[in-house]
Coordinates of C-alpha atoms in Angstrom, one line a residue:
Chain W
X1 CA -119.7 -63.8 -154.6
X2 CA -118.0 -65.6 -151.9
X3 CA -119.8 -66.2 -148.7
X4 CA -117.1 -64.5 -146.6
X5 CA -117.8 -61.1 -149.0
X6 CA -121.8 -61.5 -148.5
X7 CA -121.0 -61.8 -144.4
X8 CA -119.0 -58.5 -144.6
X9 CA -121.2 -56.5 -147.1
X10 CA -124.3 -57.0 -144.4
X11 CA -122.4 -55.8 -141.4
X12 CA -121.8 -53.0 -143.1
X13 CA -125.2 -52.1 -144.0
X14 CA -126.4 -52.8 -140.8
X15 CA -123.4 -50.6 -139.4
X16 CA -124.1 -47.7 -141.3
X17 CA -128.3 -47.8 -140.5
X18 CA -127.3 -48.2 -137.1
X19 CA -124.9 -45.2 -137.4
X20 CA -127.8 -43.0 -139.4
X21 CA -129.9 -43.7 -136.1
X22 CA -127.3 -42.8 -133.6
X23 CA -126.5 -39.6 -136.0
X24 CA -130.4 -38.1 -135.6
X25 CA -130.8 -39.0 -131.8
X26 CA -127.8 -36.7 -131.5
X27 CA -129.1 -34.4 -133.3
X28 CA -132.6 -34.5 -131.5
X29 CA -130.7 -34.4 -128.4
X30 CA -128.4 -31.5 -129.1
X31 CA -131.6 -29.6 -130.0
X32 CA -133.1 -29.9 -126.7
X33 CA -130.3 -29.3 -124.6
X34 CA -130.5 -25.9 -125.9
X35 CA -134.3 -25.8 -124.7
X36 CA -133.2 -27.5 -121.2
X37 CA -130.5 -24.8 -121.2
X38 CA -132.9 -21.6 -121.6
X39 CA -135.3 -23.4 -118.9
X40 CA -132.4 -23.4 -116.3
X41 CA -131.6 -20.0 -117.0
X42 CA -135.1 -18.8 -117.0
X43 CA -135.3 -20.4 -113.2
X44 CA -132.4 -18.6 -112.4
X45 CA -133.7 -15.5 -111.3
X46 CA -136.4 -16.6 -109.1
X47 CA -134.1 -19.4 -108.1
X48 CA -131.5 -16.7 -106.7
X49 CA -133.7 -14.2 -105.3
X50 CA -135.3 -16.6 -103.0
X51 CA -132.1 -17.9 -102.0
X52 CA -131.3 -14.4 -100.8
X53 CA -134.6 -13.6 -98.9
X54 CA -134.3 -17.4 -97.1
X55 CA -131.1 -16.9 -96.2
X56 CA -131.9 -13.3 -94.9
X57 CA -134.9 -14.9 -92.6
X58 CA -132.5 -17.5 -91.4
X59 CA -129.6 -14.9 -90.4
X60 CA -133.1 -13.4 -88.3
X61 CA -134.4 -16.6 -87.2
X62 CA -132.4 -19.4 -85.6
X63 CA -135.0 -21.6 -83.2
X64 CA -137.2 -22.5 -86.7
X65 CA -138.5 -26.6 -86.7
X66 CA -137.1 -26.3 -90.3
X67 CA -133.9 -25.2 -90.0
X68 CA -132.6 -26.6 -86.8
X69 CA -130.9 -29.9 -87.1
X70 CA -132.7 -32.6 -85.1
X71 CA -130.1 -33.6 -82.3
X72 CA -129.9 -37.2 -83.0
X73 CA -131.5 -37.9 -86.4
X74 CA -132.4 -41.3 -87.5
X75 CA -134.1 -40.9 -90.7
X76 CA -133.1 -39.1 -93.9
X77 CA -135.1 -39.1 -97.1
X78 CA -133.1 -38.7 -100.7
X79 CA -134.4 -37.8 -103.9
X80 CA -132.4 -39.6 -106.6
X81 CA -132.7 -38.1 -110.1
X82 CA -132.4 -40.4 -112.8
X83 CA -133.8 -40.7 -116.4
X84 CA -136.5 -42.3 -117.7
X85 CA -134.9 -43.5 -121.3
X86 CA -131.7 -45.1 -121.4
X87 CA -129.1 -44.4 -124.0
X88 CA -127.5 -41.5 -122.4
X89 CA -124.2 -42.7 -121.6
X90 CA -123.4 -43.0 -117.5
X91 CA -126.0 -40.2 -117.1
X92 CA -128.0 -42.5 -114.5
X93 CA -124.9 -45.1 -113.6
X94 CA -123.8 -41.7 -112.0
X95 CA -126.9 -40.6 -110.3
X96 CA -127.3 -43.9 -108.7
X97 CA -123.6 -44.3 -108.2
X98 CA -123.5 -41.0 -106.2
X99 CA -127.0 -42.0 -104.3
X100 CA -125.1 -45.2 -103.2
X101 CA -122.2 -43.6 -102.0
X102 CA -124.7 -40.5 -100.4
X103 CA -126.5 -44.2 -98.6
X104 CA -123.5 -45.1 -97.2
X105 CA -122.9 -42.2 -95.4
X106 CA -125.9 -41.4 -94.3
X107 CA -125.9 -45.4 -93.1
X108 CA -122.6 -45.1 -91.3
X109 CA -124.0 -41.8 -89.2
X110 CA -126.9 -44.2 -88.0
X111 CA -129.4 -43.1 -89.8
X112 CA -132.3 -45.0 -92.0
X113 CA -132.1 -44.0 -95.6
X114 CA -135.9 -43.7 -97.7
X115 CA -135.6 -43.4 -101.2
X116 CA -137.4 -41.1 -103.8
X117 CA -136.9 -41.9 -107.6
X118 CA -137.4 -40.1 -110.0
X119 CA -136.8 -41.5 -113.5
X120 CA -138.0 -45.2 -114.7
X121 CA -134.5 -45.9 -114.9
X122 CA -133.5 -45.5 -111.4
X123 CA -137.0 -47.1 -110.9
X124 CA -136.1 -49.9 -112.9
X125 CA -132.6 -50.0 -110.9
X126 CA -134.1 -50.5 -107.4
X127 CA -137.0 -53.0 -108.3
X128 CA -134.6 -55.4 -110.0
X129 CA -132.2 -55.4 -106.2
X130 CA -135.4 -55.2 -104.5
X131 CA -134.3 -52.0 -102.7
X132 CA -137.6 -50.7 -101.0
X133 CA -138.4 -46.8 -102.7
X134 CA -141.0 -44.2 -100.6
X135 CA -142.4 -42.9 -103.9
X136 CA -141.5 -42.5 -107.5
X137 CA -142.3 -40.1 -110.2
X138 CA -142.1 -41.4 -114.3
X139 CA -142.1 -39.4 -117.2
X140 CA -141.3 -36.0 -116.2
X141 CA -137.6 -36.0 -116.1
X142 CA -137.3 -34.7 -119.8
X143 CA -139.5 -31.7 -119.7
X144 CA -140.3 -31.3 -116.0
X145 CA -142.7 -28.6 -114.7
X146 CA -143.1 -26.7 -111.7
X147 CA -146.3 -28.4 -111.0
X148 CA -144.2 -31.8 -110.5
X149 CA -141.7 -30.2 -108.4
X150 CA -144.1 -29.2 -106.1
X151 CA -146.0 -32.7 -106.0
X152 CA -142.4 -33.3 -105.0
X153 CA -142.0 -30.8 -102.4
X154 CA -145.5 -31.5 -100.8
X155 CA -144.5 -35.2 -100.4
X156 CA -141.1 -34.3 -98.8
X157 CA -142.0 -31.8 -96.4
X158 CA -145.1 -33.9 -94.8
X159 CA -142.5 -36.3 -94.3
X160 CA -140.4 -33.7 -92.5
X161 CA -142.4 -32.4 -90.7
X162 CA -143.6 -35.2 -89.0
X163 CA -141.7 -36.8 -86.0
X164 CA -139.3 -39.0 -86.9
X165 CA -139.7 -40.9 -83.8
X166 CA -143.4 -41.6 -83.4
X167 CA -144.7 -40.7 -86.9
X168 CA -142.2 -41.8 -89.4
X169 CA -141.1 -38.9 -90.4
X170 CA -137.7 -38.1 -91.6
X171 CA -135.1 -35.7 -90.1
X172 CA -132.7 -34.7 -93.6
X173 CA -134.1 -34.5 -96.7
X174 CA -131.2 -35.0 -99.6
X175 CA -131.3 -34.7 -103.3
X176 CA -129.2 -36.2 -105.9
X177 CA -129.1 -34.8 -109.3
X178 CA -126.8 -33.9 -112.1
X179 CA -125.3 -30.5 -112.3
X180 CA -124.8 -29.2 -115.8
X181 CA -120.9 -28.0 -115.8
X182 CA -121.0 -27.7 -119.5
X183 CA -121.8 -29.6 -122.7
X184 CA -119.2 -32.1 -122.0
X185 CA -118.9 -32.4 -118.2
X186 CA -122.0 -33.0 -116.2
X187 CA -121.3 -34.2 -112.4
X188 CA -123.7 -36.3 -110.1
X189 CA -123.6 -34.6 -106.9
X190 CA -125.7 -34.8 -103.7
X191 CA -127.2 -31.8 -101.6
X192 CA -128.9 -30.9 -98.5
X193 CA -132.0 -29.3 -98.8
X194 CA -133.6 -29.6 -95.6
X195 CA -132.4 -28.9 -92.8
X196 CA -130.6 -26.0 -94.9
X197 CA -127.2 -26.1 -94.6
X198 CA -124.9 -23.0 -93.1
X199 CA -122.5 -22.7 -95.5
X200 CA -119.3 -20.6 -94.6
X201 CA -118.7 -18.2 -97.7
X202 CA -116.2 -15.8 -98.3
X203 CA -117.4 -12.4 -98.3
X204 CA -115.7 -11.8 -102.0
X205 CA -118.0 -14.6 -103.1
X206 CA -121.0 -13.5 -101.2
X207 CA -121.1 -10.5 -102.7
X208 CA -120.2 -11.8 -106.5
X209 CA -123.1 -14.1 -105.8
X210 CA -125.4 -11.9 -104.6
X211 CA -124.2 -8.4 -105.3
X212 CA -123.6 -7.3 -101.6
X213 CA -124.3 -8.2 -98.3
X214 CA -127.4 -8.5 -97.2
X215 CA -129.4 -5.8 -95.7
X216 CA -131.1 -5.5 -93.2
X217 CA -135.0 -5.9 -94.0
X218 CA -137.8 -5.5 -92.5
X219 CA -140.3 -8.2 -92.4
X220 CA -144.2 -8.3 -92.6
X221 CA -146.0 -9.6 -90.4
X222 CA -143.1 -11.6 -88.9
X223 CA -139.9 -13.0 -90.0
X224 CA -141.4 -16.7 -88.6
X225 CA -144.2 -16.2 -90.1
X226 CA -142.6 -15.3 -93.6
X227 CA -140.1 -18.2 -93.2
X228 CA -143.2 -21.1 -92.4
X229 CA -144.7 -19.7 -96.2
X230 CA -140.7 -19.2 -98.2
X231 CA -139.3 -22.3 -96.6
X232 CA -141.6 -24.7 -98.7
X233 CA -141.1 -22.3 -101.8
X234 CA -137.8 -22.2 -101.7
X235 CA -137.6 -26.3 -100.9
X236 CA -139.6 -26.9 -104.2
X237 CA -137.3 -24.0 -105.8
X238 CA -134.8 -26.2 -105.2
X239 CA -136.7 -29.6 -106.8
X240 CA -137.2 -28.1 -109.3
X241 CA -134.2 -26.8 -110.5
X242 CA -132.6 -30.0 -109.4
X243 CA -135.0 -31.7 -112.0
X244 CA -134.4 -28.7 -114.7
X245 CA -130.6 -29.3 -114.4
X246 CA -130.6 -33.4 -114.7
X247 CA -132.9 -32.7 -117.5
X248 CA -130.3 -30.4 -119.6
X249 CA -127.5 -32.9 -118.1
X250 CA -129.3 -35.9 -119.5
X251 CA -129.8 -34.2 -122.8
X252 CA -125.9 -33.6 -122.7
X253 CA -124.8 -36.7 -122.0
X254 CA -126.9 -38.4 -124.0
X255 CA -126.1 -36.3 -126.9
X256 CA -122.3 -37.0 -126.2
X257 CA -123.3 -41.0 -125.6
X258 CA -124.7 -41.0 -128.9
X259 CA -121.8 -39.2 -130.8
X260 CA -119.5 -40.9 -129.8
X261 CA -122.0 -44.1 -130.6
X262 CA -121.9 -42.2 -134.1
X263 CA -118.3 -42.3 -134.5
X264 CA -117.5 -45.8 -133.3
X265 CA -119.9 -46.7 -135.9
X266 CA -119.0 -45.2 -139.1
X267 CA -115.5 -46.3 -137.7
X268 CA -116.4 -49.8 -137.6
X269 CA -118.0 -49.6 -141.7
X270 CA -114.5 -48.4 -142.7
X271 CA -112.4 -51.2 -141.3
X272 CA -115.4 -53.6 -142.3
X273 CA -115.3 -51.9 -146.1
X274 CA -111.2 -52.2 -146.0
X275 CA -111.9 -55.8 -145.1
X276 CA -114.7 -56.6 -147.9
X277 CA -112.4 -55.3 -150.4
X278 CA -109.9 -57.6 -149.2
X279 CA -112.0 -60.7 -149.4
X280 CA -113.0 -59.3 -152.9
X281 CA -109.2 -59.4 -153.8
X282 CA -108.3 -62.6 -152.5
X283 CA -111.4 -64.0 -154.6
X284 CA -110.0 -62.0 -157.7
X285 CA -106.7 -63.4 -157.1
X286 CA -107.8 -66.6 -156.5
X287 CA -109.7 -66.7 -159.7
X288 CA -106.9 -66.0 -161.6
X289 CA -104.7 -67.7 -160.3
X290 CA -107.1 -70.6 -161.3
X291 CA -107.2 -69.4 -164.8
X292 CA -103.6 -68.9 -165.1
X293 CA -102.8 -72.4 -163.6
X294 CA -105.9 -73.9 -166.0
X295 CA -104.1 -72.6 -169.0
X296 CA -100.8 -73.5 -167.5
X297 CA -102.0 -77.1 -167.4
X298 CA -103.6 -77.0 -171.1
X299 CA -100.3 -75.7 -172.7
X300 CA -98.3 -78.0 -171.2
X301 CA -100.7 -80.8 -172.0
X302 CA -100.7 -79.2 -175.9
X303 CA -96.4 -79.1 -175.3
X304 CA -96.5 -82.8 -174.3
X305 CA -98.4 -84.0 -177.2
X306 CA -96.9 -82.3 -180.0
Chain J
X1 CA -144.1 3.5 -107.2
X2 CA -145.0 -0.2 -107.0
X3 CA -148.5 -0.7 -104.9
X4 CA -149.4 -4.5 -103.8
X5 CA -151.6 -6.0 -101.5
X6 CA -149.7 -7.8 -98.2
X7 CA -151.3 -9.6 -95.6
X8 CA -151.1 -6.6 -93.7
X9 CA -152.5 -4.8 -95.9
X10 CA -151.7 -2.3 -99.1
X11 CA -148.5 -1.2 -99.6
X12 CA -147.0 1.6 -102.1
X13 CA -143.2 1.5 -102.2
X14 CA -141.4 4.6 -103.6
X15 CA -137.8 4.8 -104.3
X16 CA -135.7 5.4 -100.9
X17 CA -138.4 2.7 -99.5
X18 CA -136.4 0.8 -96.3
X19 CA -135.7 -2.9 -97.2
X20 CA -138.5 -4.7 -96.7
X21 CA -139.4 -8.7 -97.0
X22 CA -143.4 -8.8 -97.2
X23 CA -145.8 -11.6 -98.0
X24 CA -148.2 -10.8 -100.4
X25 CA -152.3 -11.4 -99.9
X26 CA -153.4 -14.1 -101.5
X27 CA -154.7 -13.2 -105.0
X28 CA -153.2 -9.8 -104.9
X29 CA -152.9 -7.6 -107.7
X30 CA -149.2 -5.9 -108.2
X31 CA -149.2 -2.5 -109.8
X32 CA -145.7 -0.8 -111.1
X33 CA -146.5 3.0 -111.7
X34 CA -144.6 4.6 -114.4
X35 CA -143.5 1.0 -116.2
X36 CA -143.9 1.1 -119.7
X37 CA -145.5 3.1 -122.3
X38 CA -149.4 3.4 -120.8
X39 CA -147.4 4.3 -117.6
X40 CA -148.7 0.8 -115.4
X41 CA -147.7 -2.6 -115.3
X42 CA -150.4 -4.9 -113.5
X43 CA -149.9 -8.1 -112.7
X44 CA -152.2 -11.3 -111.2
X45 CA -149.5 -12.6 -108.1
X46 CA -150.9 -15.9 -106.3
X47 CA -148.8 -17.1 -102.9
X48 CA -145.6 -15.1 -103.0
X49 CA -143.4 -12.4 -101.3
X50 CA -142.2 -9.0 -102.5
X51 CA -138.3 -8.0 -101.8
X52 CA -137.7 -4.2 -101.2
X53 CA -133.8 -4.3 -101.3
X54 CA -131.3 -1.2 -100.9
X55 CA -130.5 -0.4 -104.2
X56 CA -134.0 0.6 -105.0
X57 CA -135.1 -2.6 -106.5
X58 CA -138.3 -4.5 -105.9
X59 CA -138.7 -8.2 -106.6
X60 CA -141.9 -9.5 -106.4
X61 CA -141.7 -13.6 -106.5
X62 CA -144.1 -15.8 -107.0
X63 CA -145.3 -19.6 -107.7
X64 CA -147.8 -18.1 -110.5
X65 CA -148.3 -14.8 -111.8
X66 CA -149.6 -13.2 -115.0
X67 CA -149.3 -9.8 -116.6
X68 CA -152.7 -8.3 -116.9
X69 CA -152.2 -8.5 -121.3
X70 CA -152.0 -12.1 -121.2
X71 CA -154.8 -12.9 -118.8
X72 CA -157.8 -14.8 -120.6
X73 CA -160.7 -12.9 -119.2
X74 CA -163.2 -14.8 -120.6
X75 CA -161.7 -18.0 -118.4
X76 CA -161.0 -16.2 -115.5
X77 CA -164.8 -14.6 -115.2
X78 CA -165.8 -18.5 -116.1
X79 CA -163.9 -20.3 -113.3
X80 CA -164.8 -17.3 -110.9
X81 CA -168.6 -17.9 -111.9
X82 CA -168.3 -21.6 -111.7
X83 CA -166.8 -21.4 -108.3
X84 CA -169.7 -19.0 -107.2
X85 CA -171.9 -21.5 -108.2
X86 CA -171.1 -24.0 -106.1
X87 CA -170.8 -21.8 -103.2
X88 CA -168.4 -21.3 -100.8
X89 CA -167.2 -22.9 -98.3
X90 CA -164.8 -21.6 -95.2
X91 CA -163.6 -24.8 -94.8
X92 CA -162.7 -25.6 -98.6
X93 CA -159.6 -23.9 -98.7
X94 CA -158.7 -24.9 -102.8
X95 CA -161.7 -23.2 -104.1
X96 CA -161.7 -20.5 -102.5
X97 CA -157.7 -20.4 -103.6
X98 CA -159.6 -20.6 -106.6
X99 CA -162.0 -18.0 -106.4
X100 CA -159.3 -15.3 -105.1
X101 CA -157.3 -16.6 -108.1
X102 CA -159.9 -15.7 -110.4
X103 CA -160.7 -12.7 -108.8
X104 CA -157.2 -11.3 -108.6
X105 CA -157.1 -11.9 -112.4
X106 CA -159.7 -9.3 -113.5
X107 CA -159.0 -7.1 -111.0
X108 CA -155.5 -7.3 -112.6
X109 CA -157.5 -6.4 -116.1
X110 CA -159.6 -3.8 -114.8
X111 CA -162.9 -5.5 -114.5
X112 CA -164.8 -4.9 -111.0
X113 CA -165.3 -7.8 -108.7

């Protein structure tokens, strides 16, 4: 066998393995994002009632520490989601990508941006530019629980509550995470969750959001006092389906990463096996055209002597 | 009829109720009357609110709660006997989180606390 043949006959073993490991990480992935799925649709419910109850406190309340802006803020904290295992396409370029350009904002309005990571990637991302992070979190982006949400939240909201003058605290707290548009599409994006945003909506979407206007409730004891105890709630609501959305994003894009790593591959061993069996042809031919040239030379030798 | 404990106090909501947004006691016990076959749902409800809206529908939300069937008894008399034990503390305000946790748990089941 010719050494160009035995060159091409290993790359395509070592193709195809690498395709057969691309091929069951999809499948692995594809058969969580269907267990990240049900978890953001399990939140959902809780996740939209207590939407509805803080935004019916803040109709009623509008002098609240956590929902006024500070007049001239100087700090704002963001949370970056990222992951904490790579091959999963641009899943974290994005995150980051969208932090950077969330930075940059926030930098231009005057205002000193502290990071949160989540995600050894991210991690990983700032160490290596030696970018100063607050506090990070590992190992909880794929399966995260409401128990690390809140760790979150606790963290956050010390830090906004405190001055951001005297006691370095911060004024804005910001999360980036991945929204889950579908199994293809899954957008970085960047929200406010503190102070909370008032968001102009159309009535028609109000009410397809959250079946009706809101009426007019009663609270007990007080509609302060029952917005100090939702407000931290609903920030840690928020965390955590943040987190629970990046999670069934990174599933998604990792399982799309890792098809299309799939298909490049097995690609790749078919133009490699059309050009082994080429070099095996040109070695065939080459051999007989020795032979045939060899018994050229002989007969006409024989011819010559006769 | 749902019945919970607010801070204020015991509430029983019946349908027609007035919207109302109340906190709920910490460690209460949330009782729906008329829910399923044996006529009661009971549930453990630690640090959360209860949402009385127009339509007649009551939302109780909450960072942890646990329907009375799938409450270990046998852990929650243990944790509420271990916290006993160590005695109590105004000033220690996780255990006695604990303790009311515990507590709302087998009240939740039945037992007497």
């Amino acid at each position: 066998m010719g050494a160009q043949l035995r060159v091409y006959r290993r790359r395509i073993r070592s193709t195809k393995s690498m395709a057969k490991i691309t091929r069951a990480m999809e499948l692995i992935a594809t058969t969580r994002i269907t267990k990240a799925q049900r978890a953001v649709e399990a939140a959902g419910p809780y996740a939209r009632e207590i939407t509805r109850a803080v935004s019916a406190l803040a109709q009623r309340v509008t002098d609240h520490p956590l929902l006024t802006e500070s007049e001239n803020p100087t700090r704002a904290a963001v949370l970056v989601i990222t992951s904490d295992k790579g091959l999963a396409g641009a899943y974290t370029a994005n995150a980051i990508k969208e932090s950077e350009r969330l930075g940059a904002l926030l930098r231009d309005q005057g205002k000193d941006v502290v990071q949160y990571v989540v995600g050894r990637k991210g991690i990983a991302f700032n160490q290596f530019r030696q970018r100063p992070m607050e506090r990070t979190w590992e190992g909880i982006t794929e399966r995260p629980s409401y128990a690390d949400a809140k760790e979150i939240a606790s963290e956050l909201m010390d830090r906004f509550t405190k001055d951001s003058a005297t006691e370095d605290g911060v004024d804005e707290i910001h999360i980036v995470s991945t929204e889950f548009i579908s199994m293809l599409t899954q957008k970085a994006a960047s929200h406010r969750a503190l102070p909370l945003e008032v968001e102009e909506v159309d009535a028609e979407v109000l009410e397809a959001e959250q079946g009706g206007p809101l009426p007019l409730y009663d609270f007990e004891p007080s509609a302060e006092e029952a917005l100090n105890q939702l407000l931290p709630q609903y920030v840690t609501n928020r965390i955590y389906f943040a987190l629970l959305e990046s999670a069934a994003s990174q599933q998604a894009s990792r399982r799309n990463a890792m098809k299309a790593a799939t298909d490049n591959a097995e690609e790749l061993a078919k133009t490699l096996t059309r050009q082994a069996n080429q070099a095996r042809q040109a070695e065939i031919t080459n051999e007989i055209s020795e032979i045939v040239g060899g018994a050229d030379a002989l007969a006409a030798a024989r011819a010559g002597s006769e | 009829m749902v019945i919970a404990k607010t801070t204020e106090g015991e509430v029983g909501v019946m349908p027609g109720h007035t919207p109302v947004l109340a906190l709920l006691a910490p460690g209460a016990v949330v009782r729906v009357l008329g829910g399923r076959e044996n006529g009661e749902v009971r549930a453990a409800v630690h640090g959360g609110f209860m949402v009385v809206s127009q339509d007649n529908r009551v939302s109780i939300l909450a960072e942890v709660a646990e329907l009375a069937e799938d409450i270990d008894v046998e852990r929650a008399k243990a944790a509420l006997r271990d916290v006993e034990s160590g005695g109590l503390s105004p000033e220690d305000v996780d255990t006695l989180a604990r303790a009311a946790r515990a507590r709302s748990r087998l009240q939740a089941v039945g037992e007497t606390v």
